[in-house]
Coordinates of C-alpha atoms and ligand atoms in Angstrom, one line a residue:
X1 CA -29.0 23.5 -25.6
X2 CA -29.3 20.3 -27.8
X3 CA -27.7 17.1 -26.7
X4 CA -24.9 17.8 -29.1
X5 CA -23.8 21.1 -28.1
X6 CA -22.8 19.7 -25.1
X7 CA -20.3 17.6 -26.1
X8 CA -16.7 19.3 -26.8
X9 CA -16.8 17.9 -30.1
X10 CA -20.5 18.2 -31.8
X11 CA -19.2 19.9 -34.9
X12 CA -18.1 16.9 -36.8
X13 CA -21.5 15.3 -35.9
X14 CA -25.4 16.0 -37.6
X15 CA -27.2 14.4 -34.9
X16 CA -26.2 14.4 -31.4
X17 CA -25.0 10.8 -29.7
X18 CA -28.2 9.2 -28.4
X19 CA -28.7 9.0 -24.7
X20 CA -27.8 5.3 -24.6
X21 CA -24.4 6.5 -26.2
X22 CA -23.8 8.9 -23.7
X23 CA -24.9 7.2 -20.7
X24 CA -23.1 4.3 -21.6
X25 CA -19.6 6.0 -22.5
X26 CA -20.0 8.5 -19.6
X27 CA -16.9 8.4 -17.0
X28 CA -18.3 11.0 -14.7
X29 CA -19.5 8.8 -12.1
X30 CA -16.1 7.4 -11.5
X31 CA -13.6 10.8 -12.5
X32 CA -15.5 13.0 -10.5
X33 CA -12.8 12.2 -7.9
X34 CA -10.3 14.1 -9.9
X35 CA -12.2 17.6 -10.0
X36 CA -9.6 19.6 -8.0
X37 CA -6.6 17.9 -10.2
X38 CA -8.4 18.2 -13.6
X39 CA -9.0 22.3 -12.7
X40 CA -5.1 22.2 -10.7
X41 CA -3.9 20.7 -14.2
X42 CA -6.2 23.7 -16.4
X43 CA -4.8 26.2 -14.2
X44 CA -1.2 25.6 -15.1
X45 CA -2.0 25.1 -18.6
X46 CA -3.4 28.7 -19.1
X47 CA -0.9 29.8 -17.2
X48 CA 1.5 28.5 -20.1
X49 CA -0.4 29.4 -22.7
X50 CA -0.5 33.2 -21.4
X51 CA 3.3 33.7 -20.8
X52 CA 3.4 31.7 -24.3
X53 CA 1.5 34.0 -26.5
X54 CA -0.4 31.7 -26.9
X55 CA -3.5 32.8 -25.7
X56 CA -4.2 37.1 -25.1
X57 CA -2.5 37.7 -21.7
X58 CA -6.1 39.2 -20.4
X59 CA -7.8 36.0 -21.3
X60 CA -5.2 33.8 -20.4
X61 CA -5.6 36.0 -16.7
X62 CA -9.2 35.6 -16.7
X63 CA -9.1 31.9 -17.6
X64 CA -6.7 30.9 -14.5
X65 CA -8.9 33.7 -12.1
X66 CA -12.2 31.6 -13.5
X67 CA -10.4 28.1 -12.3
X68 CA -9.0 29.6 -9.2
X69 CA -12.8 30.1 -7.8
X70 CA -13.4 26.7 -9.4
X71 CA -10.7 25.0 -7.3
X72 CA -12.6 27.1 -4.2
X73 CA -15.4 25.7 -4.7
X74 CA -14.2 22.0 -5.4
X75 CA -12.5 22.5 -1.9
X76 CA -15.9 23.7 -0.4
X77 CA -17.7 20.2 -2.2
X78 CA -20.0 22.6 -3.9
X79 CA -18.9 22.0 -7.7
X80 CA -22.2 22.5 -9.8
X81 CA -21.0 19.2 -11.4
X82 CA -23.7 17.9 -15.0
X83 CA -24.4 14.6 -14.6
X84 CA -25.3 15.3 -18.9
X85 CA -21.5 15.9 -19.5
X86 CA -19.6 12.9 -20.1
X87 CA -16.4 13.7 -17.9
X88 CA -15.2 15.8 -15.7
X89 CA -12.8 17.5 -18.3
X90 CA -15.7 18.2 -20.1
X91 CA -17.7 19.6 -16.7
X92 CA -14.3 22.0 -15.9
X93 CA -14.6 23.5 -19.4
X94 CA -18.1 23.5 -19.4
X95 CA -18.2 25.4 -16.1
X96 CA -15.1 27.7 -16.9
X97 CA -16.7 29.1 -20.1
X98 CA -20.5 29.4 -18.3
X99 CA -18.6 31.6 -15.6
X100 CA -16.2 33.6 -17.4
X101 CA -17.9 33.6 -21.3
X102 CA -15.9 33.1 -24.5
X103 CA -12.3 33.1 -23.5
X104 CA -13.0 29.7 -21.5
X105 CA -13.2 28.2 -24.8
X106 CA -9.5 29.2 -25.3
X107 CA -8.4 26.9 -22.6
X108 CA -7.9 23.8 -24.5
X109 CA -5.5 24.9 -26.9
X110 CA -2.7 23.1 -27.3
X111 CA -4.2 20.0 -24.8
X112 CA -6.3 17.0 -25.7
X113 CA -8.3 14.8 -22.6
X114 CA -5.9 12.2 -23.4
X115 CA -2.8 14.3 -22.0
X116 CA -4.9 15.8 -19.3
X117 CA -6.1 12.7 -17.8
X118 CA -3.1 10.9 -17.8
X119 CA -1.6 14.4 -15.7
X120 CA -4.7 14.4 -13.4
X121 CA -4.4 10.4 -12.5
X122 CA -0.8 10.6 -11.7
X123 CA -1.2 13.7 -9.5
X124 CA -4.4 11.3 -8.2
X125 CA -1.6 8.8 -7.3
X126 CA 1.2 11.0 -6.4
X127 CA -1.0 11.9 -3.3
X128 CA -2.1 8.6 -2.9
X129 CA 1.3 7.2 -2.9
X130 CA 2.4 9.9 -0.4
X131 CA -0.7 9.2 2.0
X132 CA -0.3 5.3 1.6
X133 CA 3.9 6.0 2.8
X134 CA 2.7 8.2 5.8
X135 CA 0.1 5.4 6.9
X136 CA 3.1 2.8 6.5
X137 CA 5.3 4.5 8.6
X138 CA 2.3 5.1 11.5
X139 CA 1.8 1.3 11.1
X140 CA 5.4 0.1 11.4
X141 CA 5.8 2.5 14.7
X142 CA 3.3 1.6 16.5
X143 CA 4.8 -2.3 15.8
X144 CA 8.0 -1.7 16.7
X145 CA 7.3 0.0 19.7
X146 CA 5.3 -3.1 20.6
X147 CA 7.8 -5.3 19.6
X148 CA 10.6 -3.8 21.8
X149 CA 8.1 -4.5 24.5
X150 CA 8.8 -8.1 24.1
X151 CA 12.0 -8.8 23.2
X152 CA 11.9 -11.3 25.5
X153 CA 8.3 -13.0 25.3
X154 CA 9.0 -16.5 24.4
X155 CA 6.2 -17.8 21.3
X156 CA 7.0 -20.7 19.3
X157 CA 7.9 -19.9 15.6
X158 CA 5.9 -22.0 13.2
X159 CA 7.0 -23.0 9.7
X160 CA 4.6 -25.1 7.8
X161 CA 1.9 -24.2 10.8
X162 CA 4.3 -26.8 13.1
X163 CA 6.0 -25.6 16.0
X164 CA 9.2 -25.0 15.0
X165 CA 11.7 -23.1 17.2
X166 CA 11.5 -21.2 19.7
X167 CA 11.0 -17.2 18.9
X168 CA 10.5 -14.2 20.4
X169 CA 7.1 -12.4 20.2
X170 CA 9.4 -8.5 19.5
X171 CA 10.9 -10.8 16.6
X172 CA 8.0 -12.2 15.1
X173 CA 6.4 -8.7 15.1
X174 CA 9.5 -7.3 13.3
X175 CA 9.2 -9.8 10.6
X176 CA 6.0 -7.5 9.9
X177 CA 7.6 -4.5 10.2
X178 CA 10.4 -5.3 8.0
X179 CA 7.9 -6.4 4.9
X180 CA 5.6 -3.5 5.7
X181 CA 9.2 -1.3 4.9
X182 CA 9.9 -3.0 1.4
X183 CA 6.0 -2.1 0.7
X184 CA 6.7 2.1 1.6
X185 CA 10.2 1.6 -0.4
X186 CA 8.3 0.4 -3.5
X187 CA 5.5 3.1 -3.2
X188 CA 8.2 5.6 -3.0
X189 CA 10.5 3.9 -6.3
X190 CA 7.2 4.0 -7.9
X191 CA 6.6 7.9 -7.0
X192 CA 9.4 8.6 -9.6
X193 CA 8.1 7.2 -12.3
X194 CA 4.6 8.6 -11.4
X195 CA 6.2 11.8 -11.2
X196 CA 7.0 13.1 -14.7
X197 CA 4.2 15.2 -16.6
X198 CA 2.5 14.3 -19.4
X199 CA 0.9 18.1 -20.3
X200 CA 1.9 18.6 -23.9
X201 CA 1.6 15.5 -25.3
X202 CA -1.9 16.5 -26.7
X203 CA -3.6 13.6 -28.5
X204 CA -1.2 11.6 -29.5
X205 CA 1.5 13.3 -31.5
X206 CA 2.4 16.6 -29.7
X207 CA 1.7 20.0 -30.9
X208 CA 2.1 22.7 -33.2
X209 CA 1.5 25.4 -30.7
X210 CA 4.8 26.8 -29.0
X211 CA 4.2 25.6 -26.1
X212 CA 7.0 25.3 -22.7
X213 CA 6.4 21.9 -20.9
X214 CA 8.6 22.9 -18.9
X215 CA 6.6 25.6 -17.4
X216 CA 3.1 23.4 -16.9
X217 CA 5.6 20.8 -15.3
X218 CA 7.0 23.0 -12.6
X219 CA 3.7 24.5 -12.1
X220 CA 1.9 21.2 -11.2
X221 CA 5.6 19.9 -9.1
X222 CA 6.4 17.3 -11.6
X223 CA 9.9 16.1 -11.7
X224 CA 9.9 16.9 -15.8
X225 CA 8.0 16.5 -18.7
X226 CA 7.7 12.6 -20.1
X227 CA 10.1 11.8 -23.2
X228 CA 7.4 10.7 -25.9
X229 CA 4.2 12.2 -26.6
X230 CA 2.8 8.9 -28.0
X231 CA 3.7 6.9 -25.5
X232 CA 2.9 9.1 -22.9
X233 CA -0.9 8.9 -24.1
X234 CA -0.5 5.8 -24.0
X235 CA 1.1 4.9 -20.3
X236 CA -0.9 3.5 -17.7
X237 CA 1.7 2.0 -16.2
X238 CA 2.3 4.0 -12.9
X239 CA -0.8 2.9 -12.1
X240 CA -0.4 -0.6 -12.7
X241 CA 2.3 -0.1 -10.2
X242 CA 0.7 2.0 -8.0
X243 CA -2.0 -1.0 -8.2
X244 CA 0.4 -3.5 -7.6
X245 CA 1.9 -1.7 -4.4
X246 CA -1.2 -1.5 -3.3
X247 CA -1.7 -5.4 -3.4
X248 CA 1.6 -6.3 -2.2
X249 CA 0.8 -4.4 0.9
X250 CA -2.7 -5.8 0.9
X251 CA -1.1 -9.3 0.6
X252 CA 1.1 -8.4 3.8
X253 CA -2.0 -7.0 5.9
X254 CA -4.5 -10.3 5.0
X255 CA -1.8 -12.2 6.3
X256 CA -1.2 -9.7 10.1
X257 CA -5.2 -10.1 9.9
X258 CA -5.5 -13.9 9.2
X259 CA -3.0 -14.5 12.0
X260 CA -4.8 -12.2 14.4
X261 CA -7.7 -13.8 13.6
X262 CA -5.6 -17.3 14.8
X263 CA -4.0 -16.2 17.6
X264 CA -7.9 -14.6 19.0
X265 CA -8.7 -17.8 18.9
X266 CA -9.3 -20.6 22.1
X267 CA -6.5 -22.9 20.5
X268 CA -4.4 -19.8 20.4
X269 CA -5.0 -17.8 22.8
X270 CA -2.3 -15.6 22.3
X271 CA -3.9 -12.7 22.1
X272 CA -7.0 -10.7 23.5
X273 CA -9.1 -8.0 20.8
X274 CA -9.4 -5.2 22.6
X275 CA -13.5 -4.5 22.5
X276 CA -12.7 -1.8 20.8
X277 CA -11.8 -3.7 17.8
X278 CA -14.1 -6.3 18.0
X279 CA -18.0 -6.9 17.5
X280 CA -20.3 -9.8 18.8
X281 CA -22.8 -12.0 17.3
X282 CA -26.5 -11.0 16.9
X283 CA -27.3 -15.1 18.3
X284 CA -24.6 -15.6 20.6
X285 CA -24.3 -14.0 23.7
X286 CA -20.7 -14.8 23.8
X287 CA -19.0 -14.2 21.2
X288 CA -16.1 -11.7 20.1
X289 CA -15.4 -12.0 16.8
X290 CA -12.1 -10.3 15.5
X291 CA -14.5 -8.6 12.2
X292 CA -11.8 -5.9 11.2
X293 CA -8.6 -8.2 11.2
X294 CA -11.3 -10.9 9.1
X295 CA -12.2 -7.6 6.6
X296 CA -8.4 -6.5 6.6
X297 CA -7.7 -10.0 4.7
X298 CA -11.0 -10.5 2.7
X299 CA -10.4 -6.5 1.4
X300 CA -7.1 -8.2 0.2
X301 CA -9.3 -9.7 -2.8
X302 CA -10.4 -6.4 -3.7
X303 CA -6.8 -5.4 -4.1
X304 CA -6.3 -8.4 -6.5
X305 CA -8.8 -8.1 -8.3
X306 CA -8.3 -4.5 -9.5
X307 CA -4.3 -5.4 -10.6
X308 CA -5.9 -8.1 -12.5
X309 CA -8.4 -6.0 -14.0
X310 CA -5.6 -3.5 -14.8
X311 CA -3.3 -6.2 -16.4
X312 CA -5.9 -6.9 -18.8
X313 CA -7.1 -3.7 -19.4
X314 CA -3.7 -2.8 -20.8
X315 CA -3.1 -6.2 -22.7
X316 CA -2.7 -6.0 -26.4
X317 CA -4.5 -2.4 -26.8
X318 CA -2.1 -1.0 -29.6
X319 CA -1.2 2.6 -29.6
X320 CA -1.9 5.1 -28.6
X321 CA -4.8 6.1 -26.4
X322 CA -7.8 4.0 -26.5
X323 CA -10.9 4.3 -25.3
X324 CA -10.8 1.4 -23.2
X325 CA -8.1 3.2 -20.8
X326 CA -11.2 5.3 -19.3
X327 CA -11.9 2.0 -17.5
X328 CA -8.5 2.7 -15.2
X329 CA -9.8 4.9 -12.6
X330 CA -11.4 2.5 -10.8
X331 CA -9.7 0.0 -10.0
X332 CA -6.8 2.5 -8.6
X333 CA -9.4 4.4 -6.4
X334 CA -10.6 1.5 -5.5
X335 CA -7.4 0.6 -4.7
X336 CA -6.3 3.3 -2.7
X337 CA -9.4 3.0 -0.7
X338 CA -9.0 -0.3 0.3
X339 CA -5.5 -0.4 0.9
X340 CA -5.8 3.3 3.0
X341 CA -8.5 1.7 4.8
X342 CA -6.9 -0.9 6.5
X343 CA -3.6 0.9 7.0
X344 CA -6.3 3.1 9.4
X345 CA -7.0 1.1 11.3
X346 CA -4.3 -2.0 12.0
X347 CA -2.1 0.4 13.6
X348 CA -4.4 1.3 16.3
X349 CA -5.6 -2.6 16.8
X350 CA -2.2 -3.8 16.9
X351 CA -2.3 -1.2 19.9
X352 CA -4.8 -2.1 21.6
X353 CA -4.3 -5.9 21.3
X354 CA -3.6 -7.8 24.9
X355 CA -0.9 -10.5 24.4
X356 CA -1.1 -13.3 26.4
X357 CA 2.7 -13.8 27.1
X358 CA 2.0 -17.0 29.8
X359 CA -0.4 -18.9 27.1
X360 CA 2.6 -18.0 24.2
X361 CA 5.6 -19.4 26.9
X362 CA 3.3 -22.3 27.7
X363 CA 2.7 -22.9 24.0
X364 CA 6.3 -23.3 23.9
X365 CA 6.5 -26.4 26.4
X366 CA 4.7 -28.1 23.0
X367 CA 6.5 -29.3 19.8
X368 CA 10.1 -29.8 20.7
X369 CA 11.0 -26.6 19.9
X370 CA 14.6 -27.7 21.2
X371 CA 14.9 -30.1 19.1
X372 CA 17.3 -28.6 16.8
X373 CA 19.2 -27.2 19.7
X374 CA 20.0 -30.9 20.9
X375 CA 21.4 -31.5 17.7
X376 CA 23.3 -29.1 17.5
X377 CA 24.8 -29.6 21.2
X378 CA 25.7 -33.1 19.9
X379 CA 27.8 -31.3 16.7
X380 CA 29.6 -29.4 18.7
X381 CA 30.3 -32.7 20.7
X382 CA 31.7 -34.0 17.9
X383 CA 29.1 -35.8 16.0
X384 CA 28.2 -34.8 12.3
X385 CA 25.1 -33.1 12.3
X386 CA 22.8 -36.3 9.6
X387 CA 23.6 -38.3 12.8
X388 CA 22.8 -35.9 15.2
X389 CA 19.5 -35.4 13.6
X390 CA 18.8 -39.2 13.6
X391 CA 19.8 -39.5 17.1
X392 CA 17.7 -36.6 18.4
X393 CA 14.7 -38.1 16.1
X394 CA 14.6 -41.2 18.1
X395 CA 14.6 -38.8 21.4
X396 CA 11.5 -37.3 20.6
X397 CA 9.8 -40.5 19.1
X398 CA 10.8 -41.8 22.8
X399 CA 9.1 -38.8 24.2
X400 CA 6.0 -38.3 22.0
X401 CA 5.4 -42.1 23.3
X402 CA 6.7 -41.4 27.2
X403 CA 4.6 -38.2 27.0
X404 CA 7.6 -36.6 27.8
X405 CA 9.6 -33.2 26.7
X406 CA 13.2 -33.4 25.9
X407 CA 13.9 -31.2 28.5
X408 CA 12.3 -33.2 31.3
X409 CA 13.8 -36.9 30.3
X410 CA 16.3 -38.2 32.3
X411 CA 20.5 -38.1 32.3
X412 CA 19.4 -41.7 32.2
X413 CA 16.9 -41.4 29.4
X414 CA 18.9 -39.6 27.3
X415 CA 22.1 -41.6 27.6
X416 CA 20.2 -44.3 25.9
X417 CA 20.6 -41.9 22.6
X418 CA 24.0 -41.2 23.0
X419 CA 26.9 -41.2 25.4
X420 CA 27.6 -37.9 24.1
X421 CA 24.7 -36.4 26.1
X422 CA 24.6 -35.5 29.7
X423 CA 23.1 -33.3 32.4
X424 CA 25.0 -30.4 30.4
X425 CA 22.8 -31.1 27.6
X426 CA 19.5 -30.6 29.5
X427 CA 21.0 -27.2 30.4
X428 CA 22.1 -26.0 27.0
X429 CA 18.0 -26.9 25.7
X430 CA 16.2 -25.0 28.4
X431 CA 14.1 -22.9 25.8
X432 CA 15.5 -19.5 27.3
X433 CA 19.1 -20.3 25.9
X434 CA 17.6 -21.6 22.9
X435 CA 16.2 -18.2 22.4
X436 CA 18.8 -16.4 23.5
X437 CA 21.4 -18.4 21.6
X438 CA 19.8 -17.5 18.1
X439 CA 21.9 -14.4 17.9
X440 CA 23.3 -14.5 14.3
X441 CA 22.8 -11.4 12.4
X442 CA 19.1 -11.1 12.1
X443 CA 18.8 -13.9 14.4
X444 CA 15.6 -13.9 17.2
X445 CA 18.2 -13.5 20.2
X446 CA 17.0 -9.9 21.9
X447 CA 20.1 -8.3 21.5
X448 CA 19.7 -9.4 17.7
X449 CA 16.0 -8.0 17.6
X450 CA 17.1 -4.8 19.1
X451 CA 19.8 -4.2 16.4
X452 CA 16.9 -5.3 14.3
X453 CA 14.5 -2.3 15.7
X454 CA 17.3 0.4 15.3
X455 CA 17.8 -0.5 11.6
X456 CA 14.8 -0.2 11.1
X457 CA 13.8 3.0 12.8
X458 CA 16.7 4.3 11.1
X459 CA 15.5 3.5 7.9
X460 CA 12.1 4.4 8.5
X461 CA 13.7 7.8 9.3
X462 CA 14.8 8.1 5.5
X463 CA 11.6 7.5 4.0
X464 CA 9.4 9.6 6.4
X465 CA 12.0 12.6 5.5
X466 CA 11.7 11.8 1.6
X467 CA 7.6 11.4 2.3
X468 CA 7.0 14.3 4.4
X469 CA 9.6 16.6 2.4
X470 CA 7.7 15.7 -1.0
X471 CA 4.4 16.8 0.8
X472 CA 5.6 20.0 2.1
X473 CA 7.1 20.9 -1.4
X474 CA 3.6 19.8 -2.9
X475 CA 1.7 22.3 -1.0
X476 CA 4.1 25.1 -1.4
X477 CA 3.7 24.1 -5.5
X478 CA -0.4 24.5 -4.6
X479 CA 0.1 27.7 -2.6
X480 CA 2.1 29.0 -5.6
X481 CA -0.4 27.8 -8.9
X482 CA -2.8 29.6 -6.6
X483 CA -1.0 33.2 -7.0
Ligands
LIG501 N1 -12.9 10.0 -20.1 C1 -11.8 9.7 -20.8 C2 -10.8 8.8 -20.0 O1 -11.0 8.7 -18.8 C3 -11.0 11.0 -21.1 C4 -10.2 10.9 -22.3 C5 -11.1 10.9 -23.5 N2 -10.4 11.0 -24.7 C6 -10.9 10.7 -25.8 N3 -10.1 10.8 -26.9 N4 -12.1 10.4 -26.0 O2 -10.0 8.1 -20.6

């Protein structure tokens, strides 16, 4: 077989491409990934074209029977895959047609690649989307059940990387949890839009064929066929988003794994690695370095750099399908594998990790956490809070200088800030009631924090029902293309 009988299109051409032309415009390296889609994707389209008349019902029967052992032997990893065929639309065909002779060369009637790999990236990302939600939902559980283990551990909060005001460790980890939710909510808002099949649209423009879209929709679980065939050949954009998800959530673990990497630390010290997630130095005896949490925020960039590339990938190409839009696939697997890859494994290590609850509480006795508290035990004294805040100012300049805490000057001490303070106010600053008075709606107070975990268990609960639910209906749509 000349070069040029291998392509799907050699008739319009004299010569085949050169090998430089073909190695250079070759996406196999990268689509290979979407075997089992691309031959999923075939097999409903025969399907169609069989109950359509389209193709003779025996051919159209030995054309899905000829993908069906395909799609066994993609499962198996034992695809004879040609690294001389440019994609793996073109490998499917190319298989189908060596297995099962002429009627294989029926099977893309009525399709062009540009509708097929637009179907076999968004089942690509459907899955991915789904797997990504389930890993969310692992990680968030295993937080919350460690935050409702200390409701009551006393850290300091930090704004600006200052101590701020007294927190509670359940809290702080909440504050994860609760971004870590918006991330699974915007994977699953994105899932719509991902969901809607684009089989039909051929090239560009539709087809003259009478053809159901309906049908090859159905068949492959997509919510409906997409509106506009140009367009359609045209839309990347679920996987921008599916990128960008991806980054948010990236974004969210570099910053768990930058502040595990600060709280392993000897200033910190309010944690312990377990050994299980950490790895020493080939020098220094002594060291446990915290390597994954380091790689969790340095794979962020990879994550940002594939949106980026996406972004401008997309930018100013005019419509419809250009080549360009073969260089997509990578950056979403890439993607995926990044972001799937640290969802593995921070649930566990946020397992495993030892807090240090005495160096956290003693942290606390740093910073004039209280310091806000004073003030506002001098407002409800009577005295408007600009003052207040002056007053309680000069109290912890007096301290810083005295070497002092608020807590531990005297009646005496105080009084020299205002008349309005007494023995009372040491009381009302111990850092326990600070903590425990914070108990406004999404306040730090444990009560608070509890209310905090139920809400969101609760709505956890909604999206593991809508993530599980849409992976059980996807294998019954597989176990039925299969019949
Ligand atoms: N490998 C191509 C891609 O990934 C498939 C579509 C090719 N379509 C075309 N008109 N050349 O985008």
């Amino acid at each position: 077989m000349s070069m040029s009988e291998k392509q799907l299109w050699s008739g319009r051409f004299a010569e085949g491409p050169s090998q430089m032309t073909l190695s250079f415009t070759s996406s196999l390296s990268i689509d290979a990934k979407l075997a089992w889609y691309d031959i999923a994707g075939s097999i409903a389209h025969a399907k169609m074209l069989s109950a359509q008349g389209i193709v003779p019902p025996e051919e159209g029967e030995g054309i899905a029977e000829g993908l069906k052992q395909l799609l066994k032997e993609v499962e198996q990893g034992d695809l004879d895959i040609s690294e001389d065929l440019e994609d793996i639309h073109t490998n499917v065909e190319s298989l189908l047609t060596e297995r099962i002779g002429d009627a294989g060369k029926r099977l893309h009637t009525a399709r062009s690649r540009n509708d097929q790999v637009s179907t076999d990236l968004r089942m690509f990302v459907r899955d991915a989307i789904l797997e990504t939600v389930a890993l969310l939902l692992d990680v968030q559980s295993t937080l919350m059940e460690r935050a409702e283990e200390e409701l009551e551990t006393m850290m300091p909060g930090f704004t600006h990387m200052q101590h701020a005001q007294p927190v509670s460790l359940g809290f702080h980890l909440m504050a994860h949890v609760f971004r870590l939710q918006r991330d699974a909510e915007r994977f699953l808002d994105a899932y719509k839009r991902v969901n809607q099949c684009p089989l039909g649209a051929g090239a560009l423009a539709g087809t003259g064929h009478h053809i159901d879209r309906e049908l090859t929709s159905m068949a492959l679980g997509f919510d409906r066929p997409t509106d506009n065939a140009m367009d359609t050949v045209s839309d990347r954009d679920f996987a921008l988003e599916f990128a960008y998800a991806c980054t948010q959530t990236m974004v969210h673990l570099s910053g768990m794994g930058e502040e595990l990497v600060l709280w392993t630390s000897p200033e910190f010290g309010f944690a312990e690695m377990s050994d299980a997630f950490a790895t020493g130095s080939s020098i220094m005896p002594q060291k446990k370095n915290p390597d994954v949490a380091e790689l969790i925020r340095g794979r962020s960039s990879l994550a940002i750099g594939n949106l980026m590339q996406l972004l401008t990938l997309m930018k100013g190409l005019p419509l419809s399908y250009n080549r360009d839009m073969q260089e997509d696939k990578g950056s979403v697997f890439s993607s995926y594998e990044t972001l799937t890859s640290c969802l593995y494994v921070i649930g566990p290590m946020y397992h495993a990790l030892a807090f240090d609850r005495e160096r956290m509480k003693n942290a606390c006795a740093n910073g004039f956490l209280n310091a806000t508290d004073l003030a506002d035990h001098l407002v409800q004294r009577g005295m408007p809070f600009r003052q207040a805040h002056e007053v309680v100012g000069a109290a912890v300049r007096f301290s810083v200088k005295e070497g002092k805490t608020l807590e531990s000057l005297s009646v005496a001490e105080l009084k020299q800030f205002s008349e309005l303070l007494d023995q009372g106010s040491l009381d009302h600053i111990s850092l326990e009631a600070c903590l425990h008075r914070r108990s406004s709606p999404g306040g730090t107070a444990p009560e608070q924090v509890t209310i905090q975990i139920g809400t969101a268990r609760q709505k956890a609960k909604g999206h593991e029902a809508e993530c599980y639910g849409e992976i059980a209906r996807l294998e019954k749509v597989w176990d039925d293309l299969r019949q």
